[in-house]
Structures are given as C-alpha cells and as structure tokens.
Amino acid sequence: MFLAGRSKTVCRKQDAIIIGGGLFGVSTAYFLAKAGWSVQLIERGFVGAASSGANFGGLRLQGRALEQYPLSLLAQDYWENFEQEFGSPCEYERNGMIYIAHSDKGREKLLHYAENSRQCGLTIKVWEGGELRRNLPWLSREGIIASYSSACAVANPRLATPAIARSFKKMGGTIVENCRIEQARKDGNSFELSSADGQKFSAPVLVNAAGGWAGNIAEAFGETVPLFRAGPPQFVTEPLPYVLKPSVYTIEGDLIIRQISRGNFIFAGYPRTMSNEDGKHTFVPPAKTRNGMQAIGQYIPALKNAEVIRVWSGVEGYLPDMLPIVSASETTPGLFHAFGGSGGGFQIGPAVGFCLSNMILGRPNDVAMEPYSICRFKSEIKASDKLNLEFDNVQSKAQHL
C-alpha cells in the first residue's frame, strides 16, 4: 500500500523525482535532464520490465481517437529519429499496418477510423472485394474489408525504454531500481519520500509515472481515478519463413499479429486479462492462448499449424475513456501525473515525456494537452469499484487499440 505519511532524515536532494521506470517515466526523466535538471528516477523493479517491455511493440497510428492524433504524430517523429535522439537503436521499422473487418459492424467502424485518420493527414487505402483478395491473398474469406496505412510502424519494446534510460544516465540522471516507495508527503515546497528499505528522497517536483500502480499515488494526494490493471494475452510462434511485413489487426479485436525479421510471429488479442491481486504480473489463462491460436488459423490459414513457443503478458494501466492522464495535479502544486496508456501508450511514450517535461519547465506545448487532464475524472467512480468489474465488459472500449 502507498501512503502519504511522515518521513524523517532526508537525503539525495534533486530538482525532480520520478516514480516509475516505464516509457512515460523514463522519457520524462530524459527530457528534464536534457533541459539541465538534476533528476532521480525510482523504479520498484527494473526499468522497462512491466508493460513498457512486455507489450506488442506496435506503433499504430490508425484507429486512434481524434484528440490523440497530435500527440501520436509528435511521437512518430521521435520514433523515426530514435537512434539520433537517444543514442541506441530499438529495431524501429516502418512496416505498415492492416486493419481487417469481418462483420458489418466492424466494416462501419473501420471506415470511421479510416476517415478520422485521413482528417489527420494519414494516407489510408481501403480494399474490398477483388482488390482485397489481390492485396491480401493469404487472408481467409472471413475478412470482408481492410484498410492499410504505410506510416504505422513497430519497435522492440525490450530495447526502447532501456535505451532512453541509458541516455538519461549519460546526461547525469540517476536511477534507483528495486526500490518501492511506501510513503510520500509534501512538506512546504518539497516532496519527502521514503522507501520500503529505508531510503529517503527529496525534491520540489514529483512525477507519478507508476503505470498500473499510479492510482495509489494519486489517491494519496487526494485524487481518485478509475484506473484498473490488466494485460494482453500474448504469445510467439516458432521461427518461420519471413512472409508478412505489415502488422495485422482485426477491428473486432480478436487478432493482432506481426512477424519479426527473425521469422517468429508475435500475437496479441482481446479480451485483456486482469492482473493478479498482488499486481506484480498477469497470468495468461490457457484458454486465451488457445483462442488466439484458433483466430490465427481462422484468418491466416497458412499459419494454422504454427507452434507456440512462449506465452506472456504485462501489467498495463487502463482508464475508462482509453486516454492517458498527462497533467499537473489538481490538488498538490509540484505534483505531475503520466500514466494510463490504456494499451496504446507505447507509441505515444516519447511525446508524453516531452510534453510533460514542458509542463514542468513552464514551456508551451504545440500539442493540446487538455484531453489528458486528471480533472476529467472528478465525478468518476472510484478505482476500487472499477476493479470489481469483469474486464471483458469493457472490451468494446478497447477494441480500437
């Protein structure tokens, strides 16, 4: 449990402390350090080990909410110039993305998403009938329409966050791993933090980027948000001949798949799985792996006999409107929040860090950040109530991811 309490001897004074070593937290730390601030990042486990390192790796532009496109397109600039900015490669590849619908309702949604994408400057191709079969000869008759964006991309999530963390450290930033913060309080102009192992930290600025655990920190400072933890059931197949370059998503959400250059196919799908009560990991029920295998065979018959060699999931933070919180606190000056990626946070991560650092530094943002304010949940139900809901009931809110 995270408590807002009293701490005693304080050391390690910094300009800012960031709780959470995921992509949101590490990116914010990097841009603050780049601006000359002394920053300490504290992670309860290892940097990039939760959802930031266990996700599908999709840098999807299609299918985002209209208000999120400015942030998403800003993030794309950072992904395309990742090595130049952060000093290490992350296996970025602009491989394109295909959306497929297999129902009339899905067709309507696909066309709606395509129009939204076009309004925001993306080039979207829509294929039906004979054109669909010519462009996607491997697709079964289940698919009735598809949209294609060449701008969508992928990256290796196991490389991206550690790469930014290394660059942050080269600029003088410090990282403390395996350090669980148990108490925090605002004392005058300073935040005083203490960890489970007795370490003390102090800074005038505190960033809550604790992912699926961020709701506890927000609530300790009087801001209740309906955050809940879950994760995608994912698996990887044996290496096979490299034949599929674009990522493939069904609009109905039962298939998300891509092939890496080494030949393995990576699968993710819905519905998400609730994280364990301890919040440390997400168990993937065997039935969900079996359903995923069946979906692959249903839409891509050539892969129906592919062997699964590993299954995993992560712990992601979700909010009811499927948008993150990236904002200053409404209750506590000097406190800032960046969490709730809701399954799409990997792509926007670098832009979240850049824009939040601008807020902290008092600099303007070209991207409108009002949609991500924590104040939008003032009248929402409590997170504890939300956690009692069956996650499958919110599947329809997540299918556009």
PDB file of C-alpha atoms in Angstrom, residues 256-388:
ATOM      1  CA  ILE A 256      -3.292  -8.697 -33.554  1.00  0.00           C
ATOM      2  CA  ILE A 257      -0.249 -10.225 -35.211  1.00  0.00           C
ATOM      3  CA  ARG A 258       3.081  -9.317 -36.762  1.00  0.00           C
ATOM      4  CA  GLN A 259       6.139 -11.185 -37.950  1.00  0.00           C
ATOM      5  CA  ILE A 260       9.648 -10.141 -36.970  1.00  0.00           C
ATOM      6  CA  SER A 261      12.574 -10.419 -39.350  1.00  0.00           C
ATOM      7  CA  ARG A 262      13.870 -13.492 -37.500  1.00  0.00           C
ATOM      8  CA  GLY A 263      10.690 -15.288 -38.581  1.00  0.00           C
ATOM      9  CA  ASN A 264       8.682 -15.520 -35.358  1.00  0.00           C
ATOM     10  CA  PHE A 265       5.048 -14.359 -35.345  1.00  0.00           C
ATOM     11  CA  ILE A 266       4.003 -12.322 -32.299  1.00  0.00           C
ATOM     12  CA  PHE A 267       0.321 -12.447 -31.320  1.00  0.00           C
ATOM     13  CA  ALA A 268      -1.775 -10.277 -29.023  1.00  0.00           C
ATOM     14  CA  GLY A 269      -5.538 -10.169 -28.685  1.00  0.00           C
ATOM     15  CA  TYR A 270      -8.639  -9.356 -26.703  1.00  0.00           C
ATOM     16  CA  PRO A 271     -10.181  -9.508 -24.240  1.00  0.00           C
ATOM     17  CA  ARG A 272      -7.469  -8.359 -21.874  1.00  0.00           C
ATOM     18  CA  THR A 273      -6.732 -10.388 -18.731  1.00  0.00           C
ATOM     19  CA  MET A 274      -6.970  -8.935 -15.233  1.00  0.00           C
ATOM     20  CA  SER A 275      -3.663  -8.710 -13.369  1.00  0.00           C
ATOM     21  CA  ASN A 276      -3.112 -10.814 -10.260  1.00  0.00           C
ATOM     22  CA  GLU A 277      -4.207  -9.498  -6.895  1.00  0.00           C
ATOM     23  CA  ASP A 278      -0.587  -8.793  -5.951  1.00  0.00           C
ATOM     24  CA  GLY A 279      -0.358  -6.547  -9.026  1.00  0.00           C
ATOM     25  CA  LYS A 280       3.040  -7.970  -9.926  1.00  0.00           C
ATOM     26  CA  HIS A 281       2.171  -9.884 -13.079  1.00  0.00           C
ATOM     27  CA  THR A 282      -0.681 -11.061 -15.266  1.00  0.00           C
ATOM     28  CA  PHE A 283      -1.496 -14.735 -15.636  1.00  0.00           C
ATOM     29  CA  VAL A 284      -2.499 -15.836 -19.141  1.00  0.00           C
ATOM     30  CA  PRO A 285      -5.271 -18.465 -18.973  1.00  0.00           C
ATOM     31  CA  PRO A 286      -4.551 -21.378 -21.346  1.00  0.00           C
ATOM     32  CA  ALA A 287      -7.984 -20.892 -22.930  1.00  0.00           C
ATOM     33  CA  LYS A 288      -6.971 -17.432 -24.134  1.00  0.00           C
ATOM     34  CA  THR A 289      -3.850 -18.818 -25.784  1.00  0.00           C
ATOM     35  CA  ARG A 290      -5.959 -21.476 -27.454  1.00  0.00           C
ATOM     36  CA  ASN A 291      -8.448 -18.835 -28.644  1.00  0.00           C
ATOM     37  CA  GLY A 292      -5.577 -16.842 -30.108  1.00  0.00           C
ATOM     38  CA  MET A 293      -4.248 -19.868 -31.954  1.00  0.00           C
ATOM     39  CA  GLN A 294      -7.706 -20.504 -33.372  1.00  0.00           C
ATOM     40  CA  ALA A 295      -8.002 -16.875 -34.502  1.00  0.00           C
ATOM     41  CA  ILE A 296      -4.722 -17.127 -36.389  1.00  0.00           C
ATOM     42  CA  GLY A 297      -5.911 -20.245 -38.188  1.00  0.00           C
ATOM     43  CA  GLN A 298      -9.272 -18.627 -38.898  1.00  0.00           C
ATOM     44  CA  TYR A 299      -7.882 -15.533 -40.628  1.00  0.00           C
ATOM     45  CA  ILE A 300      -4.483 -16.748 -41.872  1.00  0.00           C
ATOM     46  CA  PRO A 301      -4.979 -20.455 -42.677  1.00  0.00           C
ATOM     47  CA  ALA A 302      -1.336 -20.914 -43.715  1.00  0.00           C
ATOM     48  CA  LEU A 303      -0.344 -20.455 -40.056  1.00  0.00           C
ATOM     49  CA  LYS A 304      -2.839 -22.866 -38.503  1.00  0.00           C
ATOM     50  CA  ASN A 305      -0.110 -25.418 -37.693  1.00  0.00           C
ATOM     51  CA  ALA A 306       2.454 -22.943 -36.339  1.00  0.00           C
ATOM     52  CA  GLU A 307       3.809 -23.950 -32.928  1.00  0.00           C
ATOM     53  CA  VAL A 308       3.640 -21.582 -29.958  1.00  0.00           C
ATOM     54  CA  ILE A 309       6.919 -21.468 -28.026  1.00  0.00           C
ATOM     55  CA  ARG A 310       6.301 -18.821 -25.356  1.00  0.00           C
ATOM     56  CA  VAL A 311       3.347 -17.107 -23.675  1.00  0.00           C
ATOM     57  CA  TRP A 312       3.451 -13.891 -21.614  1.00  0.00           C
ATOM     58  CA  SER A 313       1.600 -10.770 -20.581  1.00  0.00           C
ATOM     59  CA  GLY A 314       2.307  -7.479 -18.837  1.00  0.00           C
ATOM     60  CA  VAL A 315       0.650  -5.166 -16.336  1.00  0.00           C
ATOM     61  CA  GLU A 316      -0.953  -2.171 -18.053  1.00  0.00           C
ATOM     62  CA  GLY A 317      -2.945   0.696 -16.574  1.00  0.00           C
ATOM     63  CA  TYR A 318      -6.339   1.423 -18.171  1.00  0.00           C
ATOM     64  CA  LEU A 319      -8.785   4.322 -17.864  1.00  0.00           C
ATOM     65  CA  PRO A 320     -12.433   4.209 -18.967  1.00  0.00           C
ATOM     66  CA  ASP A 321     -12.032   6.631 -21.893  1.00  0.00           C
ATOM     67  CA  MET A 322      -8.879   4.816 -23.112  1.00  0.00           C
ATOM     68  CA  LEU A 323      -6.812   8.024 -22.927  1.00  0.00           C
ATOM     69  CA  PRO A 324      -3.854   8.546 -20.573  1.00  0.00           C
ATOM     70  CA  ILE A 325      -3.519  11.093 -17.808  1.00  0.00           C
ATOM     71  CA  VAL A 326      -0.686  13.524 -18.565  1.00  0.00           C
ATOM     72  CA  SER A 327      -1.138  16.598 -16.424  1.00  0.00           C
ATOM     73  CA  ALA A 328      -0.352  18.609 -13.353  1.00  0.00           C
ATOM     74  CA  SER A 329      -2.075  17.599 -10.132  1.00  0.00           C
ATOM     75  CA  GLU A 330      -5.290  19.417  -9.246  1.00  0.00           C
ATOM     76  CA  THR A 331      -4.602  19.179  -5.516  1.00  0.00           C
ATOM     77  CA  THR A 332      -0.850  19.447  -4.963  1.00  0.00           C
ATOM     78  CA  PRO A 333       1.493  22.021  -6.558  1.00  0.00           C
ATOM     79  CA  GLY A 334       4.641  20.391  -7.893  1.00  0.00           C
ATOM     80  CA  LEU A 335       2.987  17.001  -8.453  1.00  0.00           C
ATOM     81  CA  PHE A 336       2.566  15.767 -12.034  1.00  0.00           C
ATOM     82  CA  HIS A 337       0.983  12.614 -13.441  1.00  0.00           C
ATOM     83  CA  ALA A 338       1.772  10.468 -16.500  1.00  0.00           C
ATOM     84  CA  PHE A 339       0.003   7.101 -16.556  1.00  0.00           C
ATOM     85  CA  GLY A 340      -2.892   5.117 -18.019  1.00  0.00           C
ATOM     86  CA  GLY A 341      -1.609   4.340 -21.515  1.00  0.00           C
ATOM     87  CA  SER A 342      -4.620   2.001 -21.896  1.00  0.00           C
ATOM     88  CA  GLY A 343      -2.924  -0.375 -24.329  1.00  0.00           C
ATOM     89  CA  GLY A 344      -1.751   2.376 -26.696  1.00  0.00           C
ATOM     90  CA  GLY A 345       0.851   4.059 -24.515  1.00  0.00           C
ATOM     91  CA  PHE A 346       3.959   2.559 -26.104  1.00  0.00           C
ATOM     92  CA  GLN A 347       3.565   4.577 -29.299  1.00  0.00           C
ATOM     93  CA  ILE A 348       2.933   7.924 -27.591  1.00  0.00           C
ATOM     94  CA  GLY A 349       5.537   7.424 -24.845  1.00  0.00           C
ATOM     95  CA  PRO A 350       8.319   9.755 -26.099  1.00  0.00           C
ATOM     96  CA  ALA A 351       5.800  12.533 -26.811  1.00  0.00           C
ATOM     97  CA  VAL A 352       4.272  12.121 -23.358  1.00  0.00           C
ATOM     98  CA  GLY A 353       7.717  12.634 -21.818  1.00  0.00           C
ATOM     99  CA  PHE A 354       8.460  15.654 -23.975  1.00  0.00           C
ATOM    100  CA  CYS A 355       5.107  17.364 -23.347  1.00  0.00           C
ATOM    101  CA  LEU A 356       5.056  16.648 -19.624  1.00  0.00           C
ATOM    102  CA  SER A 357       8.601  17.976 -19.254  1.00  0.00           C
ATOM    103  CA  ASN A 358       7.433  21.170 -20.972  1.00  0.00           C
ATOM    104  CA  MET A 359       4.609  21.493 -18.436  1.00  0.00           C
ATOM    105  CA  ILE A 360       7.067  21.044 -15.568  1.00  0.00           C
ATOM    106  CA  LEU A 361       9.533  23.521 -17.081  1.00  0.00           C
ATOM    107  CA  GLY A 362       6.795  26.090 -17.756  1.00  0.00           C
ATOM    108  CA  ARG A 363       7.231  25.837 -21.505  1.00  0.00           C
ATOM    109  CA  PRO A 364       4.337  25.852 -24.006  1.00  0.00           C
ATOM    110  CA  ASN A 365       3.297  22.740 -25.919  1.00  0.00           C
ATOM    111  CA  ASP A 366       2.251  22.777 -29.557  1.00  0.00           C
ATOM    112  CA  VAL A 367       0.084  19.751 -28.756  1.00  0.00           C
ATOM    113  CA  ALA A 368      -3.170  20.366 -26.848  1.00  0.00           C
ATOM    114  CA  MET A 369      -2.888  18.539 -23.516  1.00  0.00           C
ATOM    115  CA  GLU A 370      -6.302  19.375 -22.074  1.00  0.00           C
ATOM    116  CA  PRO A 371      -7.803  15.983 -23.096  1.00  0.00           C
ATOM    117  CA  TYR A 372      -5.304  14.285 -20.759  1.00  0.00           C
ATOM    118  CA  SER A 373      -6.019  16.277 -17.598  1.00  0.00           C
ATOM    119  CA  ILE A 374      -6.639  14.345 -14.390  1.00  0.00           C
ATOM    120  CA  CYS A 375      -9.537  16.669 -13.598  1.00  0.00           C
ATOM    121  CA  ARG A 376     -11.733  14.895 -16.150  1.00  0.00           C
ATOM    122  CA  PHE A 377     -12.317  12.132 -13.585  1.00  0.00           C
ATOM    123  CA  LYS A 378     -13.527  14.302 -10.726  1.00  0.00           C
ATOM    124  CA  SER A 379     -17.012  12.798 -10.897  1.00  0.00           C
ATOM    125  CA  GLU A 380     -15.919   9.282 -11.897  1.00  0.00           C
ATOM    126  CA  ILE A 381     -16.436   6.133  -9.841  1.00  0.00           C
ATOM    127  CA  LYS A 382     -13.647   5.089  -7.508  1.00  0.00           C
ATOM    128  CA  ALA A 383     -10.868   2.879  -8.812  1.00  0.00           C
ATOM    129  CA  SER A 384     -11.709   0.253  -6.180  1.00  0.00           C
ATOM    130  CA  ASP A 385     -15.192  -0.019  -7.650  1.00  0.00           C
ATOM    131  CA  LYS A 386     -13.821  -0.231 -11.170  1.00  0.00           C
ATOM    132  CA  LEU A 387     -11.513  -3.076 -10.235  1.00  0.00           C
ATOM    133  CA  ASN A 388     -14.521  -5.167  -9.261  1.00  0.00           C
TER     134      ASN A 388
END
